[in-house]
Tab-separated table of C-alpha atoms in Angstrom:
chain	number	residue	atom	x	y	z
A	853	MET	CA	200.921	95.329	-33.509
A	854	ILE	CA	200.515	94.928	-29.709
A	855	LYS	CA	198.304	97.282	-28.200
A	856	ARG	CA	198.821	98.755	-24.622
A	857	PRO	CA	195.281	98.007	-23.621
A	858	THR	CA	192.448	98.427	-21.301
A	859	LEU	CA	191.840	94.894	-19.364
A	860	ILE	CA	188.149	94.004	-18.503
A	861	LEU	CA	187.788	91.507	-15.767
A	862	ASN	CA	184.481	89.562	-16.353
A	863	PHE	CA	182.698	88.132	-13.217
A	864	GLY	CA	179.588	87.444	-15.536
A	865	SER	CA	178.318	90.510	-16.332
A	866	GLN	CA	175.314	90.570	-18.949
A	867	TYR	CA	177.369	94.383	-19.623
A	868	VAL	CA	180.640	93.247	-20.189
A	869	GLN	CA	180.863	93.607	-23.918
A	870	LEU	CA	179.158	97.165	-23.580
A	871	ILE	CA	182.119	98.462	-20.791
A	872	ALA	CA	184.932	97.063	-23.877
A	873	ARG	CA	182.188	99.006	-26.418
A	874	ARG	CA	182.632	102.311	-24.309
A	875	VAL	CA	186.254	102.423	-23.962
A	876	ARG	CA	187.079	101.909	-27.499
A	877	GLU	CA	184.603	104.649	-28.250
A	878	LEU	CA	187.126	106.518	-26.407
A	879	GLY	CA	189.752	105.768	-27.944
A	880	VAL	CA	191.730	103.124	-26.115
A	881	TYR	CA	192.001	99.874	-26.379
A	882	SER	CA	190.344	97.064	-24.332
A	883	GLU	CA	189.830	93.471	-23.848
A	884	ILE	CA	188.044	90.777	-21.914
A	885	VAL	CA	189.471	88.683	-19.678
A	886	PRO	CA	188.826	86.288	-17.229
A	887	TYR	CA	188.200	87.442	-14.112
A	888	HIS	CA	190.903	84.799	-12.213
A	889	ILE	CA	193.830	86.468	-14.518
A	890	SER	CA	196.823	86.130	-12.639
A	891	HIS	CA	198.658	88.932	-11.359
A	892	LYS	CA	202.052	88.045	-13.165
A	893	GLU	CA	199.848	87.769	-16.629
A	894	VAL	CA	198.350	91.060	-16.209
A	895	ARG	CA	202.098	92.881	-15.119
A	896	GLU	CA	203.168	91.122	-18.594
A	897	ARG	CA	200.805	92.837	-20.837
A	898	ASN	CA	201.202	96.100	-18.953
A	899	PRO	CA	197.788	97.696	-19.467
A	900	TYR	CA	196.823	101.202	-18.835
A	901	CYS	CA	194.104	100.216	-16.157
A	902	LEU	CA	192.023	97.474	-14.768
A	903	ILE	CA	188.299	97.651	-14.843
A	904	PHE	CA	185.943	94.873	-12.651
A	905	SER	CA	182.692	94.059	-14.265
A	906	GLY	CA	179.422	93.204	-12.262
A	907	GLY	CA	178.158	90.418	-12.011
A	908	PRO	CA	175.397	88.363	-10.226
A	909	ALA	CA	176.664	86.733	-7.259
A	910	SER	CA	177.473	87.766	-3.838
A	911	VAL	CA	181.040	88.331	-2.599
A	912	TYR	CA	180.487	86.705	0.361
A	913	GLU	CA	179.241	83.262	-0.959
A	914	GLN	CA	181.095	80.484	-1.159
A	915	ASP	CA	183.121	79.783	-4.406
A	916	ALA	CA	182.311	83.573	-5.469
A	917	PRO	CA	184.198	84.907	-8.240
A	918	LEU	CA	186.786	86.753	-7.215
A	919	PRO	CA	190.032	88.581	-8.885
A	920	ASP	CA	193.923	87.833	-7.822
A	921	PRO	CA	194.142	89.701	-4.188
A	922	GLU	CA	197.848	90.272	-5.521
A	923	LEU	CA	196.339	93.222	-8.220
A	924	TYR	CA	195.770	95.533	-5.393
A	925	ASN	CA	199.408	95.939	-5.378
A	926	LEU	CA	200.904	96.312	-8.780
A	927	ASN	CA	200.100	100.367	-8.886
A	928	ILE	CA	197.892	100.122	-11.725
A	929	PRO	CA	194.403	101.933	-11.140
A	930	ILE	CA	191.628	100.052	-11.184
A	931	LEU	CA	187.352	100.641	-11.322
A	932	GLY	CA	184.818	98.568	-9.891
A	933	ILE	CA	181.712	98.352	-11.473
A	934	CYS	CA	178.644	97.441	-9.088
A	935	TYR	CA	179.944	93.659	-8.349
A	936	GLY	CA	183.277	94.796	-8.915
A	937	LEU	CA	182.979	97.635	-6.026
A	938	GLN	CA	181.634	95.069	-3.795
A	939	SER	CA	184.529	92.327	-4.334
A	940	ILE	CA	187.098	95.745	-4.037
A	941	VAL	CA	185.579	96.313	-0.839
A	942	HIS	CA	185.383	92.579	0.564
A	943	GLN	CA	189.010	91.556	-0.057
A	944	LEU	CA	190.597	94.466	1.316
A	945	GLY	CA	188.896	94.407	4.783
A	946	GLY	CA	185.342	95.863	4.555
A	947	VAL	CA	181.953	94.558	4.801
A	948	VAL	CA	179.274	93.725	2.195
A	949	GLU	CA	175.891	92.439	2.927
A	950	ARG	CA	172.306	91.997	1.581
A	951	SER	CA	170.948	94.846	1.244
A	952	GLN	CA	167.219	95.313	3.150
A	953	LYS	CA	165.922	98.023	0.144
A	954	GLN	CA	167.680	96.805	-2.887
A	955	GLU	CA	168.177	99.358	-5.990
A	956	TYR	CA	166.894	98.299	-9.715
A	957	GLY	CA	167.144	101.045	-12.288
A	958	ARG	CA	167.389	104.939	-11.930
A	959	ALA	CA	169.029	106.418	-8.355
A	960	LYS	CA	170.275	109.911	-8.166
A	961	LEU	CA	173.865	110.193	-7.262
A	962	LYS	CA	175.170	112.939	-5.308
A	963	VAL	CA	178.521	114.129	-5.185
A	964	LEU	CA	180.222	114.445	-1.807
A	965	LYS	CA	184.175	114.805	-2.656
A	966	GLU	CA	185.459	116.669	-5.316
A	967	ASP	CA	187.878	114.142	-7.979
A	968	PRO	CA	189.050	113.378	-11.138
A	969	LEU	CA	186.548	111.336	-11.652
A	970	PHE	CA	183.945	113.847	-11.373
A	971	GLU	CA	185.498	116.774	-13.468
A	972	GLY	CA	183.187	118.577	-15.506
A	973	LEU	CA	180.228	116.397	-14.042
A	974	PRO	CA	177.380	118.242	-11.885
A	975	LYS	CA	176.923	117.424	-8.421
A	976	GLU	CA	174.165	115.744	-8.658
A	977	PHE	CA	172.322	113.300	-11.818
A	978	ASP	CA	171.199	110.055	-12.546
A	979	VAL	CA	171.888	106.576	-12.983
A	980	TRP	CA	171.557	103.388	-13.318
A	981	MET	CA	171.416	100.660	-10.399
A	982	SER	CA	171.531	96.764	-10.306
A	983	HIS	CA	172.510	95.297	-7.303
A	984	ALA	CA	171.099	93.319	-4.108
A	985	ASP	CA	173.966	93.449	-2.397
A	986	LYS	CA	175.732	96.514	-0.660
A	987	ALA	CA	179.131	98.009	0.932
A	988	VAL	CA	178.302	98.839	4.830
A	989	ARG	CA	181.736	99.322	5.946
A	990	LEU	CA	184.653	100.480	3.509
A	991	PRO	CA	188.088	98.919	4.271
A	992	GLU	CA	191.057	101.311	5.752
A	993	GLY	CA	191.891	103.728	3.700
A	994	PHE	CA	189.115	103.906	1.506
A	995	GLU	CA	186.216	106.814	1.150
A	996	ALA	CA	183.255	107.779	0.035
A	997	LEU	CA	183.044	110.396	-2.902
A	998	ALA	CA	179.625	110.104	-3.328
A	999	SER	CA	175.922	108.625	-2.246
A	1000	SER	CA	172.695	107.480	-3.286
A	1001	GLU	CA	169.206	107.141	-1.174
A	1002	ASN	CA	169.871	103.413	-0.710
A	1003	SER	CA	173.874	103.446	-0.875
A	1004	PRO	CA	175.748	105.547	1.201
A	1005	TYR	CA	179.242	104.194	-0.536
A	1006	ALA	CA	177.889	104.698	-4.574
A	1007	VAL	CA	181.088	105.772	-5.383
A	1008	ILE	CA	184.541	104.535	-3.433
A	1009	ARG	CA	188.303	105.393	-4.180
A	1010	HIS	CA	191.245	104.279	-1.971
A	1011	ARG	CA	193.424	107.766	-0.434
A	1012	ASN	CA	196.410	107.190	-1.632
A	1013	LYS	CA	196.075	104.436	-4.605
A	1014	ALA	CA	193.745	105.115	-7.572
A	1015	ILE	CA	191.557	102.111	-6.883
A	1016	TYR	CA	187.807	103.408	-7.474
A	1017	GLY	CA	184.506	101.474	-7.015
A	1018	VAL	CA	180.584	102.628	-8.808
A	1019	GLN	CA	178.316	100.941	-7.665
A	1020	PHE	CA	175.644	101.938	-10.286
A	1021	HIS	CA	176.383	100.755	-14.218
A	1022	PRO	CA	178.713	104.207	-16.026
A	1023	GLU	CA	178.400	101.731	-19.205
A	1024	VAL	CA	174.421	101.953	-19.877
A	1025	ALA	CA	172.690	104.546	-21.902
A	1026	HIS	CA	170.455	105.379	-18.749
A	1027	THR	CA	173.465	106.785	-16.769
A	1028	GLN	CA	173.593	110.213	-17.135
A	1029	TYR	CA	177.446	111.571	-17.657
A	1030	GLY	CA	178.541	107.718	-17.728
A	1031	LYS	CA	180.492	107.909	-20.728
A	1032	GLU	CA	182.394	111.389	-19.162
A	1033	LEU	CA	183.007	109.666	-15.860
A	1034	LEU	CA	184.758	106.737	-17.906
A	1035	ARG	CA	186.373	109.405	-20.077
A	1036	ASN	CA	187.895	110.941	-16.734
A	1037	PHE	CA	188.846	107.247	-15.254
A	1038	LEU	CA	190.946	106.734	-18.638
A	1039	PHE	CA	192.471	109.972	-18.932
A	1040	LYS	CA	192.441	111.896	-15.762
A	1041	VAL	CA	192.725	108.929	-13.272
A	1042	ALA	CA	194.564	106.353	-15.279
A	1043	GLN	CA	196.726	108.380	-17.985
A	1044	ALA	CA	195.488	105.931	-20.710
A	1045	GLN	CA	196.472	107.392	-24.361
A	1046	ARG	CA	194.570	107.250	-27.228
A	1047	ASN	CA	195.232	103.897	-29.122
A	1048	TRP	CA	192.487	102.676	-31.006
A	1049	SER	CA	190.770	104.079	-34.127
A	1050	MET	CA	189.122	102.281	-37.298
A	1051	GLY	CA	191.865	104.323	-39.632
A	1052	ASN	CA	194.717	102.653	-37.919
A	1053	PHE	CA	192.997	99.439	-37.955
A	1054	VAL	CA	192.239	99.138	-41.686
A	1055	GLU	CA	196.198	100.436	-42.254
A	1056	GLU	CA	197.376	97.573	-39.847
A	1057	LYS	CA	195.058	95.035	-40.841
A	1058	ILE	CA	196.129	94.868	-44.303
A	1059	GLU	CA	200.023	94.477	-43.430
A	1060	GLU	CA	198.936	92.053	-41.502
A	1061	ILE	CA	196.944	89.815	-43.558
A	1062	LYS	CA	199.526	90.041	-46.361
A	1063	GLU	CA	202.465	88.914	-43.748
A	1064	GLU	CA	199.796	86.006	-42.464
A	1065	VAL	CA	198.812	84.765	-45.697
A	1066	LYS	CA	201.774	85.331	-48.150
A	1067	ASP	CA	200.763	83.876	-51.375
A	1068	ALA	CA	198.610	81.409	-50.446
A	1069	LYS	CA	194.932	80.927	-51.765
A	1070	VAL	CA	192.022	82.457	-49.529
A	1071	ILE	CA	188.089	81.176	-50.017
A	1072	CYS	CA	185.045	83.420	-48.029
A	1073	ALA	CA	181.732	81.837	-47.666
A	1074	LEU	CA	179.682	85.309	-48.561
A	1075	SER	CA	176.398	85.349	-47.047
A	1076	GLY	CA	175.164	89.170	-47.805
A	1077	GLY	CA	175.416	90.032	-44.795
A	1078	VAL	CA	177.585	92.940	-43.128
A	1079	ASP	CA	180.496	90.981	-41.308
A	1080	SER	CA	181.335	88.672	-44.243
A	1081	THR	CA	181.238	91.228	-46.761
A	1082	VAL	CA	183.461	93.929	-44.453
A	1083	ALA	CA	185.957	90.721	-44.052
A	1084	ALA	CA	186.372	89.813	-47.671
A	1085	LEU	CA	186.629	93.785	-48.960
A	1086	LEU	CA	189.343	93.906	-46.198
A	1087	THR	CA	191.160	91.028	-47.393
A	1088	TYR	CA	190.695	91.500	-50.921
A	1089	ARG	CA	192.311	95.419	-50.625
A	1090	ALA	CA	195.345	93.022	-48.826
A	1091	ILE	CA	195.604	89.825	-50.961
A	1092	GLY	CA	193.553	90.692	-54.220
A	1093	ASN	CA	192.867	87.932	-56.710
A	1094	GLN	CA	194.560	85.168	-54.060
A	1095	LEU	CA	190.882	85.427	-52.657
A	1096	THR	CA	187.965	83.377	-53.888
A	1097	CYS	CA	184.388	84.344	-52.789
A	1098	VAL	CA	181.560	82.252	-52.693
A	1099	PHE	CA	177.950	83.019	-52.375
A	1100	VAL	CA	175.836	79.853	-51.429
A	1101	ASN	CA	171.972	80.798	-52.353
A	1102	HIS	CA	169.754	78.002	-50.055
A	1103	GLY	CA	166.457	79.041	-51.316
A	1104	LEU	CA	165.782	80.591	-48.053
A	1105	LEU	CA	166.683	84.033	-48.363
A	1106	ARG	CA	164.035	87.234	-48.554
A	1107	LYS	CA	162.590	88.406	-52.260
A	1108	GLY	CA	164.861	89.776	-54.554
A	1109	GLU	CA	167.797	89.306	-52.189
A	1110	ALA	CA	170.008	87.057	-54.292
A	1111	GLU	CA	170.036	89.500	-56.722
A	1112	GLU	CA	170.042	92.267	-54.462
A	1113	VAL	CA	173.443	91.037	-53.005
A	1114	GLU	CA	175.042	90.089	-56.128
A	1115	GLY	CA	174.990	93.552	-57.362
A	1116	TYR	CA	176.209	95.102	-54.008
A	1117	PHE	CA	179.049	92.545	-54.438
A	1118	ARG	CA	179.597	93.481	-58.389
A	1119	ARG	CA	179.387	97.327	-57.446
A	1120	MET	CA	183.073	96.947	-55.148
A	1121	GLU	CA	184.292	94.505	-57.457
A	1122	LEU	CA	184.750	91.399	-55.101
A	1123	PRO	CA	185.746	88.384	-57.095
A	1124	PHE	CA	182.709	85.765	-55.634
A	1125	TYR	CA	180.816	83.125	-58.195
A	1126	ARG	CA	177.176	82.016	-57.037
A	1127	VAL	CA	176.141	78.815	-56.146
A	1128	ASP	CA	172.633	78.026	-56.232
A	1129	ALA	CA	171.690	74.960	-54.108
A	1130	ASP	CA	167.487	76.088	-53.011
A	1131	GLY	CA	166.504	72.359	-53.964
A	1132	LEU	CA	168.807	70.738	-51.777
A	1133	PHE	CA	168.009	72.793	-49.072
A	1134	LEU	CA	164.456	72.435	-49.257
A	1135	GLU	CA	164.455	68.682	-49.597
A	1136	ARG	CA	166.426	68.204	-46.331
A	1137	LEU	CA	164.235	70.713	-44.325
A	1138	ARG	CA	160.972	68.818	-45.928
A	1139	GLY	CA	158.947	67.638	-42.452
A	1140	VAL	CA	160.954	68.721	-40.113
A	1141	GLU	CA	159.161	71.202	-37.618
A	1142	ASP	CA	162.101	71.568	-34.558
A	1143	PRO	CA	163.747	74.822	-34.644
A	1144	GLU	CA	167.139	73.157	-33.656
A	1145	GLU	CA	166.446	70.574	-36.372
A	1146	LYS	CA	166.056	73.097	-38.509
A	1147	ARG	CA	169.242	74.855	-37.912
A	1148	ARG	CA	171.400	71.914	-37.584
A	1149	ILE	CA	170.069	70.405	-41.184
A	1150	VAL	CA	170.818	74.107	-42.902
A	1151	GLY	CA	173.865	74.743	-40.943
A	1152	HIS	CA	175.214	70.941	-41.882
A	1153	THR	CA	174.002	71.345	-45.753
A	1154	PHE	CA	175.768	74.595	-46.188
A	1155	VAL	CA	179.089	73.123	-44.986
A	1156	GLU	CA	178.499	70.167	-47.241
A	1157	VAL	CA	178.567	72.779	-50.408
A	1158	PHE	CA	180.667	74.992	-49.092
A	1159	GLU	CA	183.502	72.436	-48.583
A	1160	ARG	CA	182.392	70.720	-52.244
A	1161	GLU	CA	183.469	74.743	-53.480
A	1162	ALA	CA	186.399	74.761	-50.973
A	1163	GLN	CA	188.496	71.592	-52.580
A	1164	LYS	CA	187.946	73.061	-56.137
A	1165	SER	CA	189.584	76.534	-54.829
A	1166	GLY	CA	193.208	74.850	-53.853
A	1167	ALA	CA	192.690	77.315	-50.839
A	1168	GLU	CA	195.098	77.450	-47.317
A	1169	PHE	CA	193.019	79.390	-45.339
A	1170	LEU	CA	189.039	79.880	-44.956
A	1171	LEU	CA	188.487	83.505	-44.066
A	1172	GLN	CA	185.463	84.320	-42.029
A	1173	GLY	CA	183.555	87.344	-39.906
A	1174	THR	CA	184.007	86.771	-36.566
A	1175	LEU	CA	183.491	89.461	-34.292
A	1176	TYR	CA	184.353	90.050	-30.477
A	1177	PRO	CA	181.165	89.059	-28.968
A	1178	ASP	CA	181.317	85.785	-30.840
A	1179	VAL	CA	184.662	84.985	-29.318
A	1180	VAL	CA	183.261	85.806	-26.015
A	1181	GLU	CA	179.916	83.985	-26.049
A	1182	SER	CA	181.617	81.007	-27.403
A	1183	ALA	CA	184.207	80.793	-25.110
A	1184	GLY	CA	186.962	81.957	-27.208
A	1185	VAL	CA	188.062	83.839	-24.809
A	1186	PRO	CA	189.689	82.018	-21.219
A	1187	GLY	CA	187.852	81.620	-18.992
A	1188	ALA	CA	184.031	82.756	-20.810
A	1189	LYS	CA	181.260	80.293	-20.247
A	1190	VAL	CA	179.905	79.226	-23.492
A	1191	ILE	CA	176.502	81.103	-24.170
A	1192	LYS	CA	176.007	79.688	-27.233
A	1193	THR	CA	177.950	78.734	-30.479
A	1194	HIS	CA	178.135	80.363	-33.132
A	1195	HIS	CA	178.481	78.944	-36.792
A	1196	ASN	CA	181.486	81.654	-37.713
A	1197	VAL	CA	183.482	80.429	-34.337
A	1198	GLY	CA	183.755	76.188	-35.021
A	1199	GLY	CA	182.692	73.854	-37.508
A	1200	LEU	CA	183.955	74.534	-40.867
A	1201	PRO	CA	187.567	74.934	-40.493
A	1202	GLU	CA	187.847	71.617	-38.365
A	1203	ARG	CA	186.282	69.445	-40.610
A	1204	MET	CA	187.877	71.168	-43.961
A	1205	ARG	CA	191.296	71.681	-42.474
A	1206	LEU	CA	191.755	74.745	-43.333
A	1207	ARG	CA	193.638	77.293	-41.782
A	1208	LEU	CA	191.602	80.480	-40.254
A	1209	LEU	CA	191.654	84.153	-41.098
A	1210	GLU	CA	189.787	86.281	-39.015
A	1211	PRO	CA	190.439	89.856	-39.730
A	1212	LEU	CA	187.664	91.314	-37.772
A	1213	ARG	CA	187.282	89.260	-34.404
A	1214	GLU	CA	189.022	92.103	-32.684
A	1215	LEU	CA	186.121	94.374	-33.708
A	1216	PHE	CA	182.495	94.693	-32.319
A	1217	LYS	CA	179.387	95.387	-34.503
A	1218	ASP	CA	179.147	99.438	-34.860
A	1219	GLU	CA	183.490	99.357	-35.317
A	1220	VAL	CA	182.629	96.817	-38.174
A	1221	ARG	CA	180.619	99.518	-39.694
A	1222	GLN	CA	183.135	101.673	-39.415
A	1223	VAL	CA	185.898	99.908	-41.448
A	1224	GLY	CA	183.215	99.277	-43.746
A	1225	ARG	CA	182.676	102.497	-44.524
A	1226	LEU	CA	186.200	103.166	-44.588
A	1227	LEU	CA	186.654	100.623	-47.526
A	1228	GLY	CA	183.733	102.401	-49.228
A	1229	VAL	CA	180.806	99.139	-48.364
A	1230	PRO	CA	177.584	101.180	-49.490
A	1231	GLU	CA	175.849	102.383	-46.858
A	1232	GLU	CA	172.487	100.646	-47.370
A	1233	LEU	CA	174.311	97.192	-47.212
A	1234	LEU	CA	176.305	98.047	-44.112
A	1235	MET	CA	172.557	98.989	-42.540
A	1236	ARG	CA	170.944	96.092	-43.433
A	1237	HIS	CA	168.612	94.760	-40.263
A	1238	PRO	CA	170.407	90.958	-39.162
A	1239	PHE	CA	169.247	88.125	-40.692
A	1240	PRO	CA	169.768	84.983	-39.306
A	1241	GLY	CA	171.899	82.605	-40.891
A	1242	PRO	CA	169.221	79.708	-41.738
A	1243	GLY	CA	167.565	82.590	-43.116
A	1244	LEU	CA	163.434	82.223	-43.579
A	1245	ALA	CA	163.346	78.409	-42.569
A	1246	ILE	CA	163.359	79.722	-38.957
A	1247	ARG	CA	160.830	82.469	-39.842
A	1248	ILE	CA	158.231	79.783	-40.446
A	1249	LEU	CA	156.878	78.511	-37.522
A	1250	GLY	CA	156.966	74.751	-38.080
A	1251	GLU	CA	157.552	72.881	-41.573
A	1252	VAL	CA	159.057	74.620	-44.252
A	1253	LYS	CA	157.358	74.653	-47.472
A	1254	GLY	CA	157.707	76.480	-51.256
A	1255	GLU	CA	154.263	77.850	-51.721
A	1256	ASP	CA	154.661	79.327	-47.681
A	1257	LEU	CA	158.018	80.537	-48.347
A	1258	GLU	CA	156.452	83.060	-51.211
A	1259	ILE	CA	153.821	83.934	-48.785
A	1260	LEU	CA	156.247	84.767	-46.132
A	1261	ARG	CA	158.501	86.684	-48.834
A	1262	GLU	CA	155.976	88.960	-49.777
A	1263	ALA	CA	154.665	90.313	-46.240
A	1264	ASP	CA	157.764	90.481	-45.179
A	1265	HIS	CA	158.340	92.293	-48.509
A	1266	ILE	CA	155.921	94.678	-48.199
A	1267	PHE	CA	157.090	95.495	-43.995
A	1268	ILE	CA	160.423	96.221	-45.136
A	1269	GLU	CA	159.175	98.361	-48.190
A	1270	GLU	CA	157.192	100.348	-45.962
A	1271	LEU	CA	159.273	101.081	-43.152
A	1272	LYS	CA	161.739	102.692	-46.107
A	1273	ARG	CA	159.492	104.690	-47.243
A	1274	TRP	CA	158.235	105.995	-43.757
A	1275	GLY	CA	161.840	106.357	-42.767
A	1276	LEU	CA	161.222	103.910	-40.460
A	1277	TYR	CA	164.003	101.403	-40.910
A	1278	ASN	CA	167.175	102.783	-39.914
A	1279	LYS	CA	165.222	103.904	-36.819
A	1280	VAL	CA	164.561	100.205	-35.365
A	1281	TRP	CA	167.235	97.767	-34.850
A	1282	GLN	CA	165.443	94.635	-36.529
A	1283	ALA	CA	162.387	94.124	-38.488
A	1284	PHE	CA	160.749	91.027	-39.978
A	1285	ALA	CA	157.696	88.973	-40.552
A	1286	VAL	CA	157.140	85.484	-39.453
A	1287	LEU	CA	154.252	82.795	-40.462
A	1288	LEU	CA	152.501	81.226	-37.802
A	1289	PRO	CA	151.635	77.875	-37.925
A	1290	VAL	CA	147.473	78.830	-37.137
A	1291	LYS	CA	144.754	79.761	-39.681
A	1292	SER	CA	141.959	82.072	-38.406
A	1293	VAL	CA	138.268	82.890	-39.582
A	1294	GLY	CA	137.967	86.039	-41.155
A	1295	VAL	CA	135.402	87.880	-44.158
A	1296	MET	CA	137.040	88.935	-47.099
A	1297	GLY	CA	134.052	90.855	-49.789
A	1298	ASP	CA	131.297	88.923	-47.943
A	1299	VAL	CA	133.044	85.957	-48.070
A	1300	ARG	CA	134.170	83.573	-45.558
A	1301	THR	CA	137.983	82.623	-45.115
A	1302	TYR	CA	140.392	80.240	-43.384
A	1303	GLU	CA	143.586	81.415	-44.091
A	1304	ARG	CA	147.051	82.443	-42.722
A	1305	VAL	CA	148.540	84.612	-39.519
A	1306	VAL	CA	151.490	86.588	-40.321
A	1307	GLY	CA	152.924	88.505	-37.357
A	1308	LEU	CA	155.404	91.560	-37.703
A	1309	ARG	CA	158.504	92.190	-35.569
A	1310	ALA	CA	160.147	95.389	-34.798
A	1311	VAL	CA	163.027	95.952	-32.179
A	1312	ASP	CA	164.820	98.685	-30.631
A	1313	SER	CA	168.030	97.476	-29.614
A	1314	SER	CA	172.196	98.777	-29.384
A	1315	ASP	CA	173.715	95.156	-29.824
A	1316	GLY	CA	171.212	92.943	-29.857
A	1317	MET	CA	171.486	91.266	-26.553
A	1318	THR	CA	168.423	92.975	-25.311
A	1319	ALA	CA	165.760	94.445	-27.382
A	1320	ASP	CA	162.493	96.189	-26.440
A	1321	TRP	CA	159.222	96.378	-28.989
A	1322	SER	CA	159.662	99.192	-31.718
A	1323	ARG	CA	156.524	101.981	-30.467
A	1324	LEU	CA	155.695	102.073	-34.431
A	1325	PRO	CA	152.989	104.519	-35.156
A	1326	TYR	CA	149.437	102.947	-35.101
A	1327	GLU	CA	148.972	104.574	-38.634
A	1328	PHE	CA	151.610	102.838	-39.910
A	1329	LEU	CA	150.497	99.213	-38.406
A	1330	ASP	CA	147.468	99.904	-39.701
A	1331	HIS	CA	148.502	100.602	-43.452
A	1332	VAL	CA	151.320	97.526	-43.160
A	1333	MET	CA	148.289	95.209	-41.987
A	1334	ARG	CA	146.109	96.620	-44.996
A	1335	ARG	CA	148.817	96.124	-47.912
A	1336	ILE	CA	149.597	92.605	-46.272
A	1337	ILE	CA	145.778	91.550	-46.264
A	1338	ASN	CA	144.885	93.057	-49.794
A	1339	GLU	CA	148.061	92.153	-51.657
A	1340	VAL	CA	149.424	88.293	-50.058
A	1341	GLU	CA	147.528	85.561	-51.256
A	1342	GLY	CA	146.630	83.291	-48.133
A	1343	ILE	CA	146.834	85.485	-45.307
A	1344	ASN	CA	143.541	87.211	-43.838
A	1345	ARG	CA	145.401	88.308	-40.300
A	1346	VAL	CA	148.355	90.397	-38.794
A	1347	VAL	CA	149.354	90.766	-35.236
A	1348	TYR	CA	152.156	92.616	-33.635
A	1349	ASP	CA	155.066	91.074	-31.225
A	1350	VAL	CA	155.259	93.556	-28.225
A	1351	SER	CA	157.337	91.283	-26.261
A	1352	SER	CA	161.148	92.471	-24.873
A	1353	LYS	CA	164.112	90.258	-24.432
A	1354	PRO	CA	164.354	88.890	-22.104
A	1355	PRO	CA	161.908	87.303	-21.363
A	1356	ALA	CA	161.181	86.368	-24.907
A	1357	THR	CA	164.046	86.619	-27.903
A	1358	ILE	CA	164.457	88.506	-30.982
A	1359	GLU	CA	163.395	85.878	-33.808
A	1360	TRP	CA	160.808	83.189	-33.005
A	1361	GLU	CA	163.018	80.069	-33.288
């Protein structure tokens, strides 16, 4: 069923997905669209409102990304965020210049005039700024509603049209009352109606799957991750035993993970069978050190194994747990730039000539977890930390060997086990151990040792796009270090990674 959306024009902001999530959290369906979407297409989509995202460009530069100027004449409420505010000012006759004093981080916003945008909000509150340019003269018909120390036009609006701009980022957690401000814009200014809930989504999606698949067979590659599991269970509710799930064990899983995952599938009564291909994967990884080559080998070998199973099933559809961020980052949204190619957005369907079934492609990760809860997916599976497709192959730096997999499995198991025991597992976004390609000198029992080093990594994040290292208690780290060194043969040193993303990535490879 087509829902009336809020359209978010993407000018290249790192926060554009966060804007879409915030709108959905408020109960309104949102979509990210390219900044150059035409006014004709917007009129046809009939959105409640438009939100212009931030972006890294400067509006006064040649070839700067700017929206169709006819959007301002559609009588559709508009909210410009950061660069979005500046594009409004620039296109409608105001002036934007490089600021002598740039604003990055927290700033104090002072409300100058009452407005529905500020209903229920205090006269002063902290907001999060991230800009080097600022508006220095407003277009005719606009007025300032709020200011900060460095931005006299921190919030603006047109006197006669519902066109607003905010120089800060209301979508980030660092802005006080940011969600309340977005709520006021959606419901007080744009008069939007709530049309997005996970309960409705499940009911509608089950009917859509039935209509699309009809009597055909569907095959799904189950990994034990949240996305593929929820997609499989949702589809199973729609078409029952027309679905066949294949769990490919590539031998690169964590300790006891294959058996644990099988237990989850049985509890949910999903139809599946397991294919053990660990020997094949390890053989092809022999002697390979480059991380991208390891990813390529694991991906291609998986396709080969899964293709063989798919041919046996006679399936017409391939079920994938593709999410909305995958679609955006893989340029599945027209006009978006390719950030990275996701394994579950391409590759398998083209080679196997199967029709794609992607029931979760409209959802963000937190929404998938909500759907999972409604479907009865066990909470411990829903809250499992993300795990990369190539598995431990990219957590062993360098060549992947069988003995190194065992060392890493034991160290990682101790780390995760203790996180759960100390009540810390659900407080971090992701945690894991990495086996480093170095040895260090140690002393154990008055005897000199020369053995391997394990790195521990734990990060805090809301979506994995940015992350900070987790401030785990020293007493906890000390306890984990002692257990690993005492219990895992071949390890004599443990280090803790205190890098943020960016500049580092969450995974080491």
